[in-house]
Amino acid sequence: MKTLLFNPFAKYDEKILLISGLIATLVGGFTGYFFNAAYDGALDLHLVAAITASETAEFLLINIVTIVLFLFLAAKCINRKTRLVDILSTALIARIPLYILPFFNVGNYLYNITSNMTKKLLESNTGIIFGTDTIFMLLFAMVTMAFVVWFFALLWNGFKVATNAKGILHVVFFIAAVLLAEIFSKITLIYL
């Protein structure tokens, strides 16, 4: 089970991973659309009041293309034999944890909580607002952090398998590629 959750790249071939990743991306696109989650950056997910299907598709396409592009460039610096399909599968599978998070926003519940809490904090100097909404937000924050760690574990493990990465220099290449993908995706989304 641990291999399936954190390193499916070591167990399954690229066809299964690619098909699973594409299906997960379609499901993630639908969950983002139905639960008003904007995947507005290679590493980002923000809840919004509303989002269109075309915006969701555009965000996903830009995010996947940028992360694949920069990871593939880094991979080629590490191992010239790295295949694009392995990096694409890695990017698609790694995003699965991000596709689960929108389910917390059923009926825009989480978005409304954050909007109301922000509004209350800006209108008064009462400090921290306690209650069930705050507890739910804290729980969601903890779940989100766990899912972000899961995302990075999948991304690193897939990259490592695809490139046969070893050593600190390869970790630096990976981190640089991820940061550049985030920056480039944000810039691209701003100008579209």
Coordinates of N, CA and C in Angstrom, one line a residue:
M1 N 0.8 -1.2 0.0 CA 0.0 0.0 0.0 C 0.9 1.3 0.0
K2 N 2.0 1.2 0.8 CA 2.9 2.4 0.8 C 3.4 2.7 -0.6
T3 N 3.8 1.7 -1.3 CA 4.3 1.9 -2.7 C 3.3 2.5 -3.6
L4 N 2.0 2.0 -3.5 CA 1.0 2.6 -4.3 C 0.7 4.0 -4.0
L5 N 0.8 4.4 -2.7 CA 0.5 5.8 -2.3 C 1.6 6.8 -2.6
F6 N 2.9 6.3 -2.4 CA 4.0 7.2 -2.5 C 5.0 7.0 -3.6
N7 N 5.0 5.8 -4.2 CA 5.9 5.5 -5.2 C 5.4 4.5 -6.2
P8 N 4.3 4.8 -6.9 CA 3.7 3.8 -7.8 C 4.6 3.7 -9.0
F9 N 5.5 4.6 -9.2 CA 6.4 4.6 -10.4 C 7.4 3.4 -10.3
A10 N 7.7 2.9 -9.1 CA 8.6 1.8 -9.0 C 7.9 0.4 -9.3
K11 N 6.5 0.5 -9.3 CA 5.8 -0.8 -9.4 C 5.1 -0.9 -10.8
Y12 N 4.5 0.2 -11.3 CA 3.7 0.1 -12.5 C 4.4 0.7 -13.7
D13 N 4.1 0.2 -14.9 CA 4.7 0.7 -16.1 C 4.1 2.0 -16.5
E14 N 4.8 2.7 -17.5 CA 4.4 4.0 -17.9 C 3.0 4.1 -18.5
K15 N 2.5 3.0 -19.2 CA 1.2 3.1 -19.8 C 0.1 3.1 -18.7
I16 N 0.2 2.3 -17.7 CA -0.8 2.3 -16.6 C -0.7 3.7 -15.9
L17 N 0.5 4.1 -15.6 CA 0.6 5.4 -14.9 C 0.1 6.6 -15.7
L18 N 0.4 6.6 -17.0 CA -0.1 7.6 -17.9 C -1.7 7.6 -18.0
I19 N -2.2 6.5 -18.2 CA -3.7 6.4 -18.3 C -4.3 6.8 -16.9
S20 N -3.8 6.3 -15.8 CA -4.3 6.7 -14.5 C -4.2 8.2 -14.3
G21 N -3.0 8.7 -14.7 CA -2.8 10.2 -14.5 C -3.8 11.0 -15.4
L22 N -4.1 10.6 -16.6 CA -5.0 11.3 -17.4 C -6.4 11.2 -16.9
I23 N -6.8 10.0 -16.4 CA -8.1 9.9 -15.8 C -8.2 10.8 -14.5
A24 N -7.2 10.7 -13.7 CA -7.2 11.6 -12.5 C -7.3 13.1 -12.8
T25 N -6.6 13.5 -13.9 CA -6.7 14.9 -14.4 C -8.1 15.3 -14.8
L26 N -8.7 14.4 -15.5 CA -10.1 14.6 -15.9 C -11.0 14.7 -14.7
V27 N -10.9 13.8 -13.7 CA -11.7 13.8 -12.5 C -11.3 15.1 -11.7
G28 N -10.0 15.4 -11.6 CA -9.6 16.6 -10.9 C -10.2 17.9 -11.6
G29 N -10.2 17.9 -12.9 CA -10.8 19.1 -13.6 C -12.3 19.2 -13.2
F30 N -13.0 18.1 -13.2 CA -14.4 18.1 -12.8 C -14.6 18.6 -11.3
T31 N -13.8 18.0 -10.4 CA -13.9 18.4 -9.0 C -13.6 19.9 -8.9
G32 N -12.6 20.4 -9.6 CA -12.2 21.8 -9.5 C -13.4 22.7 -10.0
Y33 N -14.0 22.3 -11.1 CA -15.1 23.0 -11.6 C -16.3 23.0 -10.7
F34 N -16.7 21.8 -10.3 CA -17.9 21.6 -9.5 C -17.8 22.2 -8.1
F35 N -16.6 22.2 -7.5 CA -16.4 22.7 -6.1 C -15.6 24.0 -6.1
N36 N -15.6 24.7 -7.2 CA -15.0 26.1 -7.3 C -13.6 26.1 -6.8
A37 N -12.7 25.3 -7.3 CA -11.3 25.3 -6.9 C -10.5 25.7 -8.1
A38 N -9.7 26.7 -8.0 CA -8.9 27.2 -9.1 C -7.5 26.6 -8.9
Y39 N -7.0 25.8 -9.8 CA -5.6 25.3 -9.8 C -4.8 26.4 -10.5
D40 N -4.6 27.5 -9.9 CA -4.0 28.7 -10.5 C -2.5 28.8 -10.3
G41 N -1.8 27.7 -10.5 CA -0.3 27.7 -10.4 C 0.1 26.2 -10.4
A42 N 1.3 26.0 -10.8 CA 1.8 24.6 -10.8 C 1.6 23.9 -9.5
L43 N 1.7 24.6 -8.4 CA 1.6 24.0 -7.1 C 0.4 24.6 -6.3
D44 N -0.5 25.3 -6.9 CA -1.5 26.1 -6.2 C -2.9 25.5 -6.4
L45 N -3.7 25.8 -5.4 CA -5.1 25.5 -5.4 C -5.8 26.6 -4.5
H46 N -6.7 27.3 -5.1 CA -7.4 28.4 -4.3 C -8.9 28.2 -4.5
L47 N -9.6 28.4 -3.5 CA -11.1 28.3 -3.6 C -11.6 29.7 -4.0
V48 N -12.6 29.6 -4.9 CA -13.1 30.9 -5.5 C -14.6 30.8 -5.4
A49 N -15.2 32.0 -5.7 CA -16.7 32.1 -5.7 C -17.3 31.2 -6.8
A50 N -16.7 31.3 -8.0 CA -17.1 30.5 -9.1 C -16.0 30.4 -10.1
I51 N -16.0 29.4 -10.9 CA -15.0 29.1 -11.9 C -15.7 28.5 -13.1
T52 N -15.2 28.8 -14.3 CA -15.8 28.2 -15.5 C -15.0 26.9 -15.8
A53 N -15.7 26.0 -16.6 CA -15.0 24.8 -17.1 C -13.8 25.1 -17.9
S54 N -13.9 26.2 -18.8 CA -12.8 26.5 -19.6 C -11.6 27.1 -18.8
E55 N -11.9 27.8 -17.7 CA -10.8 28.3 -16.8 C -10.1 27.1 -16.2
T56 N -10.9 26.2 -15.7 CA -10.3 25.0 -15.0 C -9.4 24.2 -16.0
A57 N -9.9 24.0 -17.2 CA -9.1 23.3 -18.2 C -7.8 24.0 -18.6
E58 N -8.0 25.3 -18.7 CA -6.8 26.2 -19.0 C -5.8 26.1 -17.9
F59 N -6.2 26.3 -16.7 CA -5.3 26.2 -15.5 C -4.6 24.9 -15.5
L60 N -5.3 23.8 -15.6 CA -4.7 22.4 -15.6 C -3.7 22.2 -16.7
L61 N -4.0 22.7 -17.9 CA -3.1 22.5 -19.0 C -1.8 23.3 -18.8
I62 N -2.0 24.5 -18.4 CA -0.8 25.3 -18.1 C 0.1 24.7 -17.0
N63 N -0.6 24.3 -16.0 CA 0.2 23.7 -14.8 C 0.9 22.5 -15.2
I64 N 0.3 21.6 -15.9 CA 0.9 20.3 -16.3 C 2.0 20.6 -17.3
V65 N 1.8 21.4 -18.3 CA 2.8 21.7 -19.3 C 4.0 22.3 -18.6
T66 N 3.8 23.3 -17.7 CA 5.0 23.9 -17.1 C 5.8 23.0 -16.2
I67 N 5.1 22.2 -15.4 CA 5.8 21.3 -14.5 C 6.5 20.2 -15.4
V68 N 5.9 19.7 -16.4 CA 6.6 18.7 -17.3 C 7.8 19.4 -18.0
L69 N 7.6 20.5 -18.5 CA 8.7 21.2 -19.2 C 9.9 21.4 -18.3
F70 N 9.7 22.0 -17.2 CA 10.9 22.2 -16.3 C 11.5 21.0 -15.7
L71 N 10.6 20.0 -15.3 CA 11.1 18.7 -14.8 C 11.9 18.0 -15.9
F72 N 11.4 18.0 -17.1 CA 12.1 17.3 -18.2 C 13.4 18.0 -18.5
L73 N 13.5 19.3 -18.5 CA 14.8 20.0 -18.7 C 15.8 19.6 -17.6
A74 N 15.3 19.5 -16.4 CA 16.2 19.1 -15.2 C 16.6 17.7 -15.4
A75 N 15.6 16.8 -15.8 CA 15.9 15.4 -16.0 C 16.9 15.2 -17.0
K76 N 16.9 15.9 -18.1 CA 17.9 15.7 -19.2 C 19.3 16.1 -18.7
C77 N 19.3 17.1 -17.8 CA 20.6 17.5 -17.2 C 21.2 16.3 -16.4
I78 N 20.3 15.5 -15.8 CA 20.7 14.4 -14.9 C 21.0 13.2 -15.7
N79 N 20.1 12.9 -16.6 CA 20.2 11.6 -17.4 C 19.6 11.8 -18.8
R80 N 20.5 11.9 -19.8 CA 20.0 12.2 -21.1 C 19.0 11.1 -21.7
K81 N 19.0 10.0 -21.1 CA 18.0 8.9 -21.5 C 16.7 9.0 -20.9
T82 N 16.4 10.0 -20.1 CA 15.1 10.2 -19.5 C 14.0 10.4 -20.6
R83 N 12.9 9.7 -20.4 CA 11.9 9.8 -21.4 C 10.8 10.8 -21.0
L84 N 10.3 11.5 -22.0 CA 9.2 12.5 -21.7 C 8.0 11.8 -21.1
V85 N 7.6 10.6 -21.5 CA 6.4 10.0 -21.0 C 6.6 9.7 -19.5
D86 N 7.8 9.4 -19.0 CA 8.0 9.2 -17.6 C 7.8 10.4 -16.8
I87 N 8.2 11.6 -17.3 CA 8.1 12.8 -16.6 C 6.6 13.3 -16.7
L88 N 5.9 13.1 -17.8 CA 4.5 13.4 -17.9 C 3.7 12.5 -16.9
S89 N 4.0 11.3 -16.9 CA 3.3 10.4 -15.9 C 3.5 10.8 -14.5
T90 N 4.7 11.2 -14.2 CA 5.1 11.7 -12.8 C 4.2 12.9 -12.5
A91 N 4.2 13.9 -13.4 CA 3.4 15.1 -13.2 C 1.9 14.9 -13.0
L92 N 1.4 14.0 -13.8 CA 0.0 13.7 -13.7 C -0.4 12.9 -12.4
I93 N 0.4 12.0 -12.1 CA 0.1 11.2 -10.9 C 0.3 12.0 -9.6
A94 N 1.4 12.8 -9.6 CA 1.7 13.6 -8.4 C 0.6 14.6 -8.1
R95 N -0.2 15.0 -9.0 CA -1.3 16.0 -8.8 C -2.5 15.4 -8.2
I96 N -2.6 14.1 -8.1 CA -3.8 13.4 -7.5 C -4.2 14.0 -6.1
P97 N -3.2 14.1 -5.2 CA -3.6 14.7 -3.9 C -4.3 16.1 -4.0
L98 N -3.9 16.9 -5.0 CA -4.5 18.2 -5.1 C -5.9 18.1 -5.6
Y99 N -6.2 17.0 -6.3 CA -7.6 16.8 -6.9 C -8.6 16.4 -5.8
I100 N -8.1 15.9 -4.7 CA -9.0 15.5 -3.6 C -9.4 16.7 -2.8
L101 N -8.6 17.7 -2.6 CA -8.9 18.8 -1.7 C -10.2 19.6 -2.0
P102 N -10.6 19.8 -3.3 CA -11.8 20.5 -3.6 C -13.1 19.9 -3.0
F103 N -13.1 18.6 -2.6 CA -14.2 18.0 -2.0 C -14.6 18.6 -0.7
F104 N -13.6 19.3 -0.1 CA -13.9 20.0 1.2 C -14.8 21.3 1.0
N105 N -14.9 21.7 -0.2 CA -15.7 22.9 -0.5 C -17.1 22.6 -1.1
V106 N -17.7 21.6 -0.7 CA -19.0 21.2 -1.2 C -20.0 22.4 -0.9
G107 N -20.7 22.8 -1.8 CA -21.6 23.9 -1.7 C -20.9 25.3 -1.3
N108 N -19.7 25.4 -1.7 CA -18.8 26.6 -1.4 C -18.7 26.8 0.1
Y109 N -18.8 25.7 0.9 CA -18.8 25.8 2.3 C -17.5 26.4 2.8
L110 N -16.4 25.9 2.4 CA -15.1 26.4 2.8 C -14.8 27.8 2.3
Y111 N -15.1 28.0 1.1 CA -14.9 29.4 0.5 C -15.7 30.4 1.3
N112 N -17.0 30.1 1.7 CA -17.8 31.0 2.5 C -17.2 31.2 3.9
I113 N -16.7 30.1 4.5 CA -16.1 30.3 5.8 C -14.9 31.2 5.7
T114 N -14.0 31.0 4.8 CA -12.8 31.9 4.7 C -13.2 33.3 4.4
S115 N -14.2 33.5 3.5 CA -14.6 34.9 3.2 C -15.2 35.6 4.4
N116 N -16.1 34.9 5.1 CA -16.7 35.4 6.3 C -15.7 35.7 7.4
M117 N -14.7 34.8 7.6 CA -13.7 35.0 8.6 C -12.8 36.2 8.3
T118 N -12.5 36.3 7.0 CA -11.7 37.4 6.6 C -12.4 38.8 6.7
K119 N -13.7 38.8 6.4 CA -14.5 40.0 6.5 C -14.6 40.4 8.0
K120 N -14.8 39.4 8.9 CA -15.0 39.7 10.3 C -13.6 40.3 10.8
L121 N -12.5 39.7 10.4 CA -11.2 40.1 10.9 C -10.9 41.5 10.4
L122 N -11.3 41.8 9.2 CA -11.0 43.2 8.6 C -11.9 44.2 9.2
E123 N -13.1 43.9 9.6 CA -14.1 44.8 10.2 C -13.9 45.2 11.6
S124 N -13.2 44.3 12.4 CA -13.0 44.5 13.8 C -11.7 44.1 14.3
N125 N -11.4 44.6 15.5 CA -10.1 44.2 16.1 C -10.3 43.2 17.2
T126 N -11.2 42.3 17.0 CA -11.5 41.3 18.0 C -10.4 40.2 18.1
G127 N -9.5 40.2 17.1 CA -8.5 39.2 17.2 C -9.0 37.9 16.5
I128 N -8.5 36.8 17.1 CA -8.9 35.5 16.5 C -10.3 35.1 16.8
I129 N -11.0 34.6 15.8 CA -12.4 34.2 15.9 C -12.4 32.7 16.2
F130 N -13.0 32.3 17.3 CA -13.1 30.9 17.7 C -14.5 30.4 17.4
G131 N -14.6 29.1 17.1 CA -15.8 28.5 16.8 C -15.6 27.3 15.9
T132 N -16.7 26.7 15.5 CA -16.6 25.5 14.6 C -16.0 25.8 13.3
D133 N -16.2 27.0 12.8 CA -15.6 27.4 11.5 C -14.1 27.4 11.6
T134 N -13.6 27.9 12.7 CA -12.2 28.0 12.9 C -11.6 26.6 13.1
I135 N -12.3 25.8 13.8 CA -11.8 24.4 13.9 C -11.8 23.7 12.6
F136 N -12.8 23.9 11.8 CA -12.9 23.3 10.5 C -11.7 23.8 9.6
M137 N -11.4 25.1 9.7 CA -10.3 25.7 8.9 C -9.0 25.1 9.3
L138 N -8.8 24.9 10.6 CA -7.5 24.3 11.1 C -7.4 22.9 10.7
L139 N -8.5 22.1 10.7 CA -8.4 20.8 10.2 C -8.1 20.7 8.7
F140 N -8.8 21.6 8.0 CA -8.5 21.6 6.6 C -7.1 22.0 6.3
A141 N -6.5 22.9 7.0 CA -5.1 23.3 6.9 C -4.2 22.2 7.1
M142 N -4.5 21.4 8.1 CA -3.6 20.2 8.4 C -3.7 19.2 7.3
V143 N -4.9 18.9 6.8 CA -5.1 18.0 5.8 C -4.4 18.5 4.5
T144 N -4.5 19.8 4.2 CA -3.9 20.4 3.1 C -2.3 20.2 3.2
M145 N -1.8 20.4 4.3 CA -0.3 20.3 4.5 C 0.1 18.8 4.2
A146 N -0.7 17.9 4.7 CA -0.4 16.5 4.5 C -0.5 16.1 3.0
F147 N -1.5 16.7 2.3 CA -1.6 16.4 0.9 C -0.5 17.1 0.1
V148 N 0.0 18.2 0.5 CA 1.1 18.9 -0.2 C 2.3 18.0 0.0
V149 N 2.6 17.5 1.2 CA 3.7 16.6 1.4 C 3.6 15.4 0.5
W150 N 2.4 14.8 0.4 CA 2.1 13.7 -0.5 C 2.4 14.0 -1.9
F151 N 1.9 15.2 -2.4 CA 2.2 15.7 -3.7 C 3.7 15.7 -4.0
F152 N 4.5 16.3 -3.1 CA 5.9 16.4 -3.3 C 6.6 15.0 -3.2
A153 N 6.1 14.1 -2.4 CA 6.7 12.8 -2.3 C 6.5 12.1 -3.6
L154 N 5.3 12.2 -4.2 CA 5.0 11.5 -5.5 C 5.8 12.2 -6.6
L155 N 5.9 13.5 -6.6 CA 6.7 14.2 -7.6 C 8.1 13.8 -7.6
W156 N 8.7 13.8 -6.4 CA 10.1 13.5 -6.2 C 10.4 12.0 -6.6
N157 N 9.5 11.1 -6.1 CA 9.8 9.7 -6.3 C 9.6 9.4 -7.8
G158 N 8.7 10.0 -8.5 CA 8.6 9.8 -10.0 C 9.8 10.3 -10.7
F159 N 10.2 11.5 -10.3 CA 11.4 12.1 -10.9 C 12.6 11.3 -10.7
K160 N 12.8 10.8 -9.5 CA 13.9 10.0 -9.1 C 13.9 8.7 -9.9
V161 N 12.8 8.0 -10.1 CA 12.7 6.8 -10.9 C 13.0 7.1 -12.3
A162 N 12.4 8.2 -12.9 CA 12.6 8.5 -14.3 C 14.0 8.9 -14.7
T163 N 14.7 9.5 -13.7 CA 16.1 10.0 -14.0 C 17.2 9.2 -13.4
N164 N 16.8 8.3 -12.5 CA 17.9 7.6 -11.7 C 18.6 8.6 -10.9
A165 N 18.0 9.6 -10.3 CA 18.6 10.7 -9.6 C 19.2 10.2 -8.3
K166 N 20.4 10.7 -8.0 CA 21.1 10.4 -6.7 C 21.9 11.6 -6.4
G167 N 21.9 11.9 -5.1 CA 22.8 12.9 -4.6 C 22.1 14.3 -4.5
I168 N 22.8 15.2 -3.8 CA 22.3 16.5 -3.5 C 22.1 17.4 -4.8
L169 N 23.0 17.3 -5.7 CA 22.9 18.1 -7.0 C 21.6 17.8 -7.7
H170 N 21.2 16.5 -7.7 CA 20.0 16.2 -8.4 C 18.7 16.7 -7.6
V171 N 18.8 16.7 -6.3 CA 17.8 17.3 -5.5 C 17.7 18.8 -5.8
V172 N 18.8 19.5 -6.0 CA 18.8 20.9 -6.3 C 18.2 21.1 -7.7
F173 N 18.5 20.3 -8.7 CA 17.9 20.4 -10.0 C 16.4 20.2 -9.9
F174 N 15.9 19.3 -9.1 CA 14.5 19.0 -8.9 C 13.8 20.3 -8.3
I175 N 14.4 20.8 -7.2 CA 13.8 21.9 -6.5 C 13.7 23.1 -7.5
A176 N 14.8 23.4 -8.2 CA 14.9 24.5 -9.1 C 13.8 24.4 -10.2
A177 N 13.6 23.1 -10.7 CA 12.6 22.9 -11.7 C 11.2 23.2 -11.2
V178 N 10.9 22.7 -10.0 CA 9.6 22.9 -9.4 C 9.3 24.4 -9.2
L179 N 10.3 25.1 -8.7 CA 10.2 26.6 -8.4 C 10.0 27.3 -9.7
L180 N 10.8 27.0 -10.7 CA 10.6 27.7 -12.0 C 9.3 27.4 -12.7
A181 N 8.8 26.1 -12.5 CA 7.5 25.8 -13.0 C 6.4 26.6 -12.4
E182 N 6.5 26.8 -11.0 CA 5.5 27.6 -10.3 C 5.5 29.1 -10.8
I183 N 6.7 29.6 -10.9 CA 6.9 31.0 -11.3 C 6.4 31.2 -12.8
F184 N 6.8 30.3 -13.6 CA 6.4 30.4 -15.0 C 4.9 30.2 -15.2
S185 N 4.3 29.3 -14.5 CA 2.8 29.1 -14.6 C 2.1 30.3 -14.1
K186 N 2.5 30.9 -13.0 CA 1.9 32.1 -12.5 C 1.9 33.3 -13.5
I187 N 3.1 33.4 -14.1 CA 3.3 34.5 -15.1 C 2.4 34.2 -16.3
T188 N 2.4 33.0 -16.8 CA 1.5 32.6 -17.9 C 0.1 32.9 -17.6
L189 N -0.4 32.5 -16.4 CA -1.8 32.7 -16.1 C -2.1 34.2 -16.0
I190 N -1.2 35.0 -15.6 CA -1.5 36.4 -15.5 C -1.7 37.0 -16.8
Y191 N -0.9 36.6 -17.8 CA -1.0 37.2 -19.1 C -2.0 36.6 -20.1
L192 N -2.7 35.6 -19.6 CA -3.8 35.0 -20.5 C -5.1 35.5 -20.2

